[in-house]
Tab-separated table of C-alpha atoms in Angstrom:
chain	number	residue	atom	x	y	z
A	1	MET	CA	0.046	-0.034	-0.029
A	2	ILE	CA	1.329	3.467	-0.895
A	3	PHE	CA	0.564	6.363	1.202
A	4	SER	CA	2.032	9.683	1.922
A	5	ILE	CA	2.590	11.756	4.884
A	6	ILE	CA	3.094	15.484	4.716
A	7	LEU	CA	4.394	16.980	7.769
A	8	THR	CA	4.610	20.794	7.952
A	9	LEU	CA	6.957	22.395	10.555
A	10	ALA	CA	6.296	26.135	11.123
A	11	LEU	CA	9.282	28.117	11.111
A	12	MET	CA	9.023	31.511	12.247
A	13	SER	CA	11.149	34.107	10.402
A	14	VAL	CA	11.029	37.907	9.851
A	15	SER	CA	12.545	37.300	6.364
A	16	HIS	CA	10.456	37.250	3.106
A	17	GLY	CA	12.830	35.320	1.075
A	18	PHE	CA	12.927	31.931	-0.221
A	19	ALA	CA	16.037	29.695	0.121
A	20	PRO	CA	15.837	26.018	-0.356
A	21	THR	CA	18.784	25.240	2.421
A	22	ALA	CA	19.007	24.080	5.773
A	23	PHE	CA	17.149	26.566	8.180
A	24	SER	CA	18.720	27.544	11.239
A	25	PRO	CA	17.176	30.674	12.849
A	26	LYS	CA	19.157	33.000	15.018
A	27	SER	CA	18.427	32.683	18.551
A	28	LYS	CA	15.814	34.817	20.398
A	29	PHE	CA	17.613	34.004	23.681
A	30	PRO	CA	21.345	34.427	22.327
A	31	LEU	CA	24.095	33.438	24.721
A	32	TYR	CA	27.055	36.076	24.671
A	33	LEU	CA	29.738	34.024	26.179
A	34	THR	CA	32.542	36.074	25.353
A	35	ALA	CA	33.109	39.413	27.098
A	36	GLU	CA	33.876	42.138	24.737
A	37	THR	CA	35.802	44.201	27.209
A	38	SER	CA	38.148	41.553	28.640
A	39	GLY	CA	38.243	38.972	25.969
A	40	LYS	CA	37.670	36.269	28.562
A	41	GLN	CA	35.015	33.524	27.938
A	42	LYS	CA	32.052	33.356	30.329
A	43	GLU	CA	30.649	30.012	31.510
A	44	ILE	CA	27.671	28.027	29.813
A	45	LYS	CA	25.594	27.093	32.538
A	46	VAL	CA	23.777	23.816	32.088
A	47	GLY	CA	21.261	21.441	33.525
A	48	VAL	CA	20.980	17.656	32.919
A	49	ILE	CA	17.669	15.727	33.059
A	50	GLY	CA	18.314	12.165	33.833
A	51	CYS	CA	21.124	10.552	35.683
A	52	GLY	CA	21.064	7.108	34.514
A	53	ARG	CA	23.714	5.483	32.442
A	54	ILE	CA	23.620	8.151	29.420
A	55	GLY	CA	23.111	10.927	31.835
A	56	ILE	CA	26.343	10.116	33.626
A	57	VAL	CA	28.067	9.787	30.282
A	58	HIS	CA	26.981	13.375	29.139
A	59	LEU	CA	27.887	14.755	32.704
A	60	GLY	CA	31.361	13.207	32.339
A	61	ALA	CA	31.767	15.042	28.780
A	62	ILE	CA	30.441	18.056	29.988
A	63	SER	CA	33.017	18.002	33.057
A	64	LYS	CA	35.837	17.671	30.237
A	65	CYS	CA	34.681	20.837	28.339
A	66	PRO	CA	36.151	24.126	29.054
A	67	ASN	CA	33.851	27.047	30.599
A	68	VAL	CA	30.782	24.632	30.581
A	69	THR	CA	29.416	24.272	34.144
A	70	PRO	CA	26.550	22.019	35.126
A	71	VAL	CA	24.741	23.800	37.839
A	72	ILE	CA	21.698	21.354	38.472
A	73	VAL	CA	20.532	17.789	37.785
A	74	SER	CA	17.422	15.821	38.015
A	75	ASN	CA	16.370	12.238	38.285
A	76	PRO	CA	12.942	10.836	39.393
A	77	THR	CA	14.916	8.580	41.796
A	78	VAL	CA	16.460	11.545	43.654
A	79	SER	CA	19.242	9.543	45.089
A	80	LYS	CA	20.645	8.935	41.702
A	81	ALA	CA	20.316	12.743	41.148
A	82	GLU	CA	22.141	13.332	44.492
A	83	ALA	CA	24.897	10.845	43.634
A	84	ALA	CA	25.568	12.451	40.316
A	85	ALA	CA	25.839	15.934	41.818
A	86	LYS	CA	28.303	14.520	44.389
A	87	GLN	CA	30.376	12.847	41.527
A	88	PHE	CA	30.500	15.617	39.255
A	89	ASN	CA	30.503	18.551	41.900
A	90	VAL	CA	26.957	20.011	40.781
A	91	ALA	CA	25.558	22.586	43.223
A	92	ARG	CA	21.880	21.379	43.072
A	93	PHE	CA	19.983	18.266	42.385
A	94	THR	CA	16.198	17.413	42.252
A	95	ALA	CA	13.568	14.741	41.506
A	96	ASP	CA	11.754	17.040	39.189
A	97	ALA	CA	12.682	17.736	35.565
A	98	MET	CA	10.896	21.117	35.369
A	99	ASP	CA	12.970	22.283	38.302
A	100	VAL	CA	16.106	22.199	35.590
A	101	ILE	CA	13.912	23.493	32.787
A	102	THR	CA	12.903	26.683	34.729
A	103	ASP	CA	16.170	27.352	36.594
A	104	PRO	CA	17.077	30.958	35.778
A	105	GLU	CA	20.561	30.305	35.856
A	106	VAL	CA	20.673	27.495	33.148
A	107	ASP	CA	21.359	28.619	29.658
A	108	ALA	CA	20.960	25.129	28.024
A	109	VAL	CA	19.538	21.757	29.161
A	110	TRP	CA	20.759	18.209	28.435
A	111	ILE	CA	17.829	15.830	28.064
A	112	CYS	CA	18.988	12.292	29.026
A	113	SER	CA	15.688	10.924	30.404
A	114	PRO	CA	13.754	7.829	28.825
A	115	SER	CA	12.663	8.469	25.074
A	116	GLN	CA	8.943	9.056	25.984
A	117	TYR	CA	9.608	11.875	27.960
A	118	HIS	CA	11.712	13.670	25.421
A	119	PRO	CA	9.152	15.580	23.267
A	120	GLU	CA	7.365	17.031	26.212
A	121	GLN	CA	10.708	18.083	27.855
A	122	ILE	CA	11.928	19.590	24.500
A	123	LYS	CA	8.758	21.821	24.067
A	124	ALA	CA	9.091	22.909	27.823
A	125	CYS	CA	12.623	23.798	27.288
A	126	ALA	CA	11.551	26.125	24.131
A	127	ALA	CA	8.698	27.641	26.209
A	128	ASN	CA	11.410	28.572	28.737
A	129	GLY	CA	13.886	29.911	26.455
A	130	LYS	CA	16.383	27.149	27.015
A	131	HIS	CA	18.613	25.772	24.221
A	132	VAL	CA	18.279	21.856	24.080
A	133	PHE	CA	20.732	18.972	23.825
A	134	CYS	CA	18.558	15.762	23.469
A	135	GLU	CA	19.828	12.231	23.230
A	136	LYS	CA	18.198	10.273	20.307
A	137	PRO	CA	15.493	9.953	19.622
A	138	ILE	CA	13.718	13.261	19.754
A	139	ALA	CA	10.478	11.103	20.086
A	140	THR	CA	9.247	7.763	18.839
A	141	ASP	CA	6.533	9.057	17.084
A	142	LEU	CA	6.530	11.157	13.994
A	143	ALA	CA	3.960	13.661	14.997
A	144	GLU	CA	5.673	14.276	18.326
A	145	THR	CA	9.086	14.689	16.682
A	146	VAL	CA	7.667	17.322	14.331
A	147	GLU	CA	5.822	19.131	17.387
A	148	ALA	CA	9.241	19.274	19.304
A	149	ILE	CA	11.234	20.516	16.199
A	150	ASN	CA	8.608	23.004	15.608
A	151	ALA	CA	8.512	24.355	19.037
A	152	CYS	CA	12.108	25.109	19.186
A	153	ASN	CA	12.101	26.752	15.931
A	154	GLU	CA	9.385	29.007	16.878
A	155	ALA	CA	10.938	29.912	20.209
A	156	GLY	CA	14.381	30.475	18.407
A	157	VAL	CA	16.335	28.014	20.708
A	158	LYS	CA	18.712	25.709	19.342
A	159	LEU	CA	18.002	21.805	19.247
A	160	MET	CA	21.050	19.450	18.765
A	161	ILE	CA	20.387	15.551	18.705
A	162	GLY	CA	22.874	13.369	20.201
A	163	LEU	CA	23.951	11.034	17.393
A	164	GLN	CA	27.437	10.823	18.563
A	165	ARG	CA	29.187	8.443	16.015
A	166	ARG	CA	29.203	11.713	13.586
A	167	PHE	CA	31.923	13.123	16.124
A	168	ASP	CA	33.882	10.093	16.266
A	169	GLU	CA	37.662	10.595	14.731
A	170	ASN	CA	37.227	7.421	12.871
A	171	PHE	CA	33.979	8.308	11.025
A	172	LYS	CA	35.123	11.675	10.634
A	173	ARG	CA	38.112	10.884	8.837
A	174	VAL	CA	36.063	8.611	6.427
A	175	LYS	CA	33.535	11.568	5.839
A	176	LYS	CA	36.611	13.996	5.163
A	177	ALA	CA	38.044	11.501	2.533
A	178	ILE	CA	34.722	11.632	0.711
A	179	GLN	CA	34.598	15.347	1.059
A	180	ASN	CA	38.013	15.755	-0.418
A	181	LYS	CA	37.673	13.228	-3.028
A	182	GLU	CA	40.630	11.145	-1.568
A	183	VAL	CA	38.847	8.009	-2.784
A	184	GLY	CA	37.311	9.531	-5.829
A	185	ASP	CA	33.357	9.304	-6.028
A	186	PRO	CA	31.636	7.033	-3.778
A	187	ILE	CA	30.281	3.898	-5.005
A	188	MET	CA	29.727	1.716	-1.843
A	189	ILE	CA	29.448	2.416	1.956
A	190	LYS	CA	29.396	-0.517	4.258
A	191	LEU	CA	28.741	-0.194	8.135
A	192	CYS	CA	28.508	-2.842	10.879
A	193	SER	CA	27.471	-2.487	14.246
A	194	ARG	CA	27.708	-5.601	16.593
A	195	ASP	CA	27.266	-5.492	20.339
A	196	PRO	CA	29.255	-7.739	22.556
A	197	SER	CA	26.288	-9.025	24.417
A	198	PRO	CA	22.464	-8.891	24.037
A	199	PRO	CA	20.578	-6.558	26.311
A	200	PRO	CA	17.810	-7.868	28.802
A	201	PHE	CA	14.436	-9.078	27.469
A	202	GLU	CA	13.100	-6.299	29.543
A	203	TYR	CA	14.922	-3.701	27.429
A	204	VAL	CA	13.870	-5.132	24.125
A	205	LYS	CA	10.352	-5.352	25.081
A	206	GLY	CA	8.884	-1.830	24.105
A	207	GLY	CA	12.214	-0.579	22.898
A	208	GLY	CA	11.067	0.090	19.377
A	209	GLY	CA	12.706	-2.739	17.659
A	210	ILE	CA	16.310	-3.253	16.338
A	211	PHE	CA	15.892	-0.601	13.319
A	212	ALA	CA	14.841	2.240	15.667
A	213	ASP	CA	16.924	1.160	18.790
A	214	MET	CA	20.121	-0.072	17.351
A	215	ALA	CA	20.424	0.312	13.502
A	216	VAL	CA	19.278	3.973	13.597
A	217	HIS	CA	22.813	5.161	14.187
A	218	ASP	CA	24.264	3.257	11.007
A	219	LEU	CA	21.399	4.463	9.113
A	220	ASP	CA	22.236	8.062	10.072
A	221	MET	CA	25.785	7.228	9.409
A	222	SER	CA	25.123	6.005	5.934
A	223	ARG	CA	23.335	9.389	5.057
A	224	PHE	CA	26.082	11.374	6.920
A	225	LEU	CA	28.672	9.647	4.749
A	226	ALA	CA	26.770	9.805	1.383
A	227	GLY	CA	25.836	13.476	1.975
A	228	THR	CA	22.434	13.290	0.724
A	229	ASP	CA	18.985	11.797	1.440
A	230	PRO	CA	18.280	8.372	0.716
A	231	ILE	CA	15.918	6.972	-2.205
A	232	ASP	CA	14.903	3.689	-0.773
A	233	ILE	CA	15.578	0.889	1.571
A	234	LEU	CA	15.496	-2.953	1.855
A	235	ALA	CA	15.730	-4.531	5.159
A	236	VAL	CA	15.490	-7.913	6.777
A	237	GLY	CA	15.741	-9.394	10.399
A	238	SER	CA	16.164	-12.635	12.235
A	239	CYS	CA	16.548	-13.936	15.643
A	240	HIS	CA	19.755	-16.045	16.648
A	241	ILE	CA	20.418	-15.303	20.338
A	242	ASP	CA	17.692	-15.073	22.579
A	243	LYS	CA	14.905	-16.976	21.429
A	244	ARG	CA	12.374	-15.356	24.067
A	245	ILE	CA	12.172	-12.175	22.014
A	246	GLU	CA	10.601	-14.107	18.976
A	247	GLU	CA	7.196	-13.660	20.800
A	248	LEU	CA	7.484	-9.896	20.630
A	249	GLY	CA	5.872	-7.839	17.972
A	250	GLY	CA	7.447	-5.961	14.880
A	251	SER	CA	11.252	-5.759	14.678
A	252	GLU	CA	11.633	-6.275	18.527
A	253	LYS	CA	11.796	-9.897	17.723
A	254	PHE	CA	14.943	-9.466	15.603
A	255	ASP	CA	18.456	-9.436	17.149
A	256	THR	CA	20.095	-9.492	13.846
A	257	ALA	CA	19.356	-7.298	10.693
A	258	SER	CA	20.563	-6.134	7.308
A	259	CYS	CA	19.821	-3.263	5.204
A	260	ILE	CA	20.479	-2.055	1.820
A	261	VAL	CA	19.928	1.604	1.322
A	262	ARG	CA	20.110	3.355	-2.020
A	263	TYR	CA	21.252	7.001	-2.649
A	264	PRO	CA	21.426	9.293	-5.667
A	265	ASN	CA	24.079	8.638	-8.386
A	266	GLY	CA	23.902	4.693	-7.771
A	267	VAL	CA	25.562	4.899	-4.451
A	268	GLN	CA	24.672	1.882	-2.144
A	269	ALA	CA	24.870	1.610	1.568
A	270	MET	CA	25.022	-1.956	3.246
A	271	ILE	CA	24.564	-2.202	7.042
A	272	ASP	CA	24.461	-5.241	9.128
A	273	VAL	CA	23.711	-5.239	13.013
A	274	CYS	CA	23.761	-7.799	15.606
A	275	ARG	CA	23.096	-7.764	19.247
A	276	GLN	CA	25.876	-10.211	20.026
A	277	SER	CA	29.415	-10.730	18.812
A	278	CYS	CA	31.746	-13.045	20.912
A	279	TYR	CA	34.914	-11.037	20.006
A	280	GLY	CA	33.851	-7.676	21.463
A	281	TYR	CA	32.180	-4.330	20.506
A	282	ASP	CA	32.377	-4.378	16.658
A	283	GLN	CA	32.069	-0.767	14.881
A	284	ARG	CA	33.616	-0.456	11.593
A	285	ALA	CA	33.027	1.600	8.177
A	286	GLU	CA	34.264	1.247	4.748
A	287	VAL	CA	33.752	3.302	1.735
A	288	LEU	CA	34.673	2.222	-1.863
A	289	GLY	CA	35.274	5.106	-4.173
A	290	SER	CA	36.156	5.313	-7.848
A	291	LYS	CA	39.790	5.846	-7.028
A	292	GLY	CA	40.215	3.746	-3.806
A	293	MET	CA	38.969	2.828	-0.458
A	294	ILE	CA	38.811	4.010	3.153
A	295	ALA	CA	38.086	1.731	5.888
A	296	THR	CA	38.140	2.059	9.861
A	297	ASP	CA	39.099	-0.773	12.210
A	298	ASN	CA	37.984	-1.305	15.773
A	299	VAL	CA	39.282	0.775	18.536
A	300	TYR	CA	41.310	-0.994	21.201
A	301	PRO	CA	42.428	0.015	24.707
A	302	ASN	CA	45.993	-0.189	23.529
A	303	THR	CA	48.324	-1.203	20.511
A	304	ALA	CA	49.940	-4.142	22.184
A	305	LYS	CA	49.989	-7.469	20.352
A	306	ILE	CA	50.762	-10.935	21.328
A	307	TYR	CA	52.983	-13.395	19.185
A	308	LYS	CA	52.908	-16.816	19.770
A	309	ASN	CA	53.278	-20.274	18.175
A	310	ASP	CA	49.526	-20.655	18.002
A	311	PHE	CA	48.245	-17.015	18.047
A	312	THR	CA	49.304	-13.568	16.792
A	313	GLY	CA	47.133	-10.536	17.132
A	314	ASN	CA	45.979	-7.846	19.734
A	315	ALA	CA	46.386	-8.468	23.409
A	316	ASP	CA	43.215	-7.192	24.420
A	317	MET	CA	39.691	-7.164	22.888
A	318	PRO	CA	38.168	-3.985	21.469
A	319	TYR	CA	36.496	-1.435	23.868
A	320	ASP	CA	33.576	-3.520	25.372
A	321	PHE	CA	30.706	-1.016	24.762
A	322	PHE	CA	29.539	2.276	23.451
A	323	LEU	CA	30.341	4.026	26.831
A	324	SER	CA	34.151	3.191	26.496
A	325	ARG	CA	34.345	3.273	22.701
A	326	TYR	CA	32.862	6.744	22.111
A	327	THR	CA	34.090	8.559	25.204
A	328	GLU	CA	35.825	11.136	23.059
A	329	ALA	CA	32.960	11.497	20.595
A	330	TYR	CA	30.620	12.454	23.483
A	331	VAL	CA	33.076	15.070	24.547
A	332	SER	CA	33.483	16.259	21.113
A	333	GLU	CA	29.891	16.717	20.307
A	334	THR	CA	29.392	18.428	23.793
A	335	VAL	CA	32.245	20.995	22.661
A	336	ALA	CA	30.437	21.258	19.153
A	337	PHE	CA	26.977	22.167	20.782
A	338	CYS	CA	28.514	24.711	23.191
A	339	GLU	CA	30.564	26.282	20.397
A	340	ALA	CA	27.354	26.792	18.573
A	341	LEU	CA	25.890	28.322	21.481
A	342	VAL	CA	28.706	30.630	22.016
A	343	LYS	CA	28.845	31.815	18.359
A	344	ASP	CA	25.164	31.696	17.718
A	345	GLU	CA	25.611	29.436	14.793
A	346	PRO	CA	23.744	26.343	13.693
A	347	VAL	CA	24.232	23.343	15.521
A	348	PRO	CA	26.112	20.472	13.672
A	349	CYS	CA	23.477	17.716	14.288
A	350	THR	CA	20.030	19.360	13.878
A	351	GLY	CA	16.465	18.332	14.810
A	352	GLU	CA	15.932	17.582	11.168
A	353	ASP	CA	18.966	15.279	11.261
A	354	GLY	CA	17.096	13.182	14.121
A	355	LEU	CA	13.850	13.380	12.065
A	356	VAL	CA	15.225	11.757	9.106
A	357	ALA	CA	17.091	9.112	11.139
A	358	LEU	CA	13.706	8.143	12.632
A	359	ILE	CA	11.979	8.147	9.114
A	360	MET	CA	14.826	5.689	7.933
A	361	SER	CA	14.264	3.355	10.904
A	362	ILE	CA	10.572	3.358	10.382
A	363	ALA	CA	11.116	2.608	6.769
A	364	ALA	CA	13.452	-0.084	7.498
A	365	ASP	CA	11.027	-1.650	10.042
A	366	LYS	CA	8.162	-1.402	7.397
A	367	SER	CA	10.587	-3.021	4.623
A	368	ALA	CA	11.435	-6.126	6.978
A	369	ALA	CA	7.659	-6.410	7.900
A	370	GLU	CA	6.523	-6.340	4.377
A	371	ASN	CA	9.272	-7.925	2.584
A	372	ARG	CA	9.695	-5.358	0.007
A	373	TRP	CA	11.825	-2.248	-0.895
A	374	VAL	CA	10.266	0.812	0.725
A	375	THR	CA	10.848	4.047	-1.222
A	376	PHE	CA	10.638	7.521	0.337
A	377	GLN	CA	11.663	11.059	-0.289
A	378	VAL	CA	12.979	13.334	2.246
A	379	SER	CA	12.495	16.806	1.015
A	380	PHE	CA	13.233	19.959	3.413
A	381	HIS	CA	11.938	23.100	1.581
A	382	ARG	CA	10.374	26.269	2.575
A	383	CYS	CA	7.149	27.666	1.240
A	384	ARG	CA	5.323	30.690	1.738
A	385	ALA	CA	2.383	30.398	4.069
A	386	GLU	CA	-1.205	31.058	3.093
A	387	LYS	CA	-3.292	34.251	3.803
A	388	GLY	CA	-0.254	36.417	3.876
A	389	ILE	CA	0.958	35.315	7.139
A	390	ASP	CA	4.735	36.130	7.330
A	391	LYS	CA	6.058	32.704	8.170
A	392	ARG	CA	8.295	30.238	6.853
A	393	TRP	CA	7.371	26.512	6.750
A	394	LEU	CA	9.427	23.556	6.497
A	395	CYS	CA	7.856	20.669	4.625
A	396	PHE	CA	8.674	17.209	5.034
A	397	PHE	CA	7.315	14.663	2.339
A	398	LEU	CA	7.463	10.962	3.113
A	399	THR	CA	6.130	8.222	0.671
A	400	PHE	CA	6.253	4.651	1.477
């Protein structure tokens, strides 16, 4: 069945012009963090919502950034907020996320809460003039994703989405090689993502499925490397590890999946993901071009190798999970967001990037469910609002 979704994001603007490029409004709540008289940088004061695993990761990244200070953290289980505040020397902690969002001292909010709370918290931040860094996803629902992006654009606050692999030095080097034509024109992109061990059944149940929960990072990376929006996708999935999940619905019953994504000019991206690999956390990328190839290897805690009569190779396994593998990437994306605030420039990973990543995961889910190619068109452009209203609109077209 073919159907179309047209989602319209109202983007406020005083300009009457039309320009089919990425839209990043100047902030209504600008952060002037460089003192003109002394040349000294001021602090960016931030609040963090959620002190679970990913919240602690971001607090660690924030603590490594110069001139960025967390001033308040929250968690529904307040003992976790208290422990995080003590660990990172944060002055205040609370059980209520709204205390963070409404704090007059806070310039920007990191949203690290469970996914179902993201859209409402983003909209609350926008209403209170707070810039937002949100872990993926913006929301698990398309309409809620659009509403959250729209709220930030109308309020003039910046919204950055946490897709940390874009800031990893390995993937950045591959992107640079493509941009500089070091390997010629891209022909084929290969990405793999394999976790060292599967998550608990309770995590998988209600998690949105392997494409939205796991492969979304690889789908986004394929688009990041391709430098354009995809044409169509074919996905398949299966279960090999924890047979209990076979009773679940949709792609939650898969622990292994593959995707082929087609991009303009015949570029193909092939992605494989698996929730378990016996040899450690496997995160690799390869791009074949018309003049060569560039590929990344896994990242190890050291370069030591063992040489024996029955074994030659790395002395230790690759980093065991994303928390250690992407530590520096989390710091880099935090620095990039703060620089965008200081300079009042566009953020490097936008709400629209998060929206397209969600769309790609939904399309993969549909492809696997219906055993067919799914075609979609992602087109961001502005059109003049009706009845002479002085607004700009960002229109998103999706056809399955």
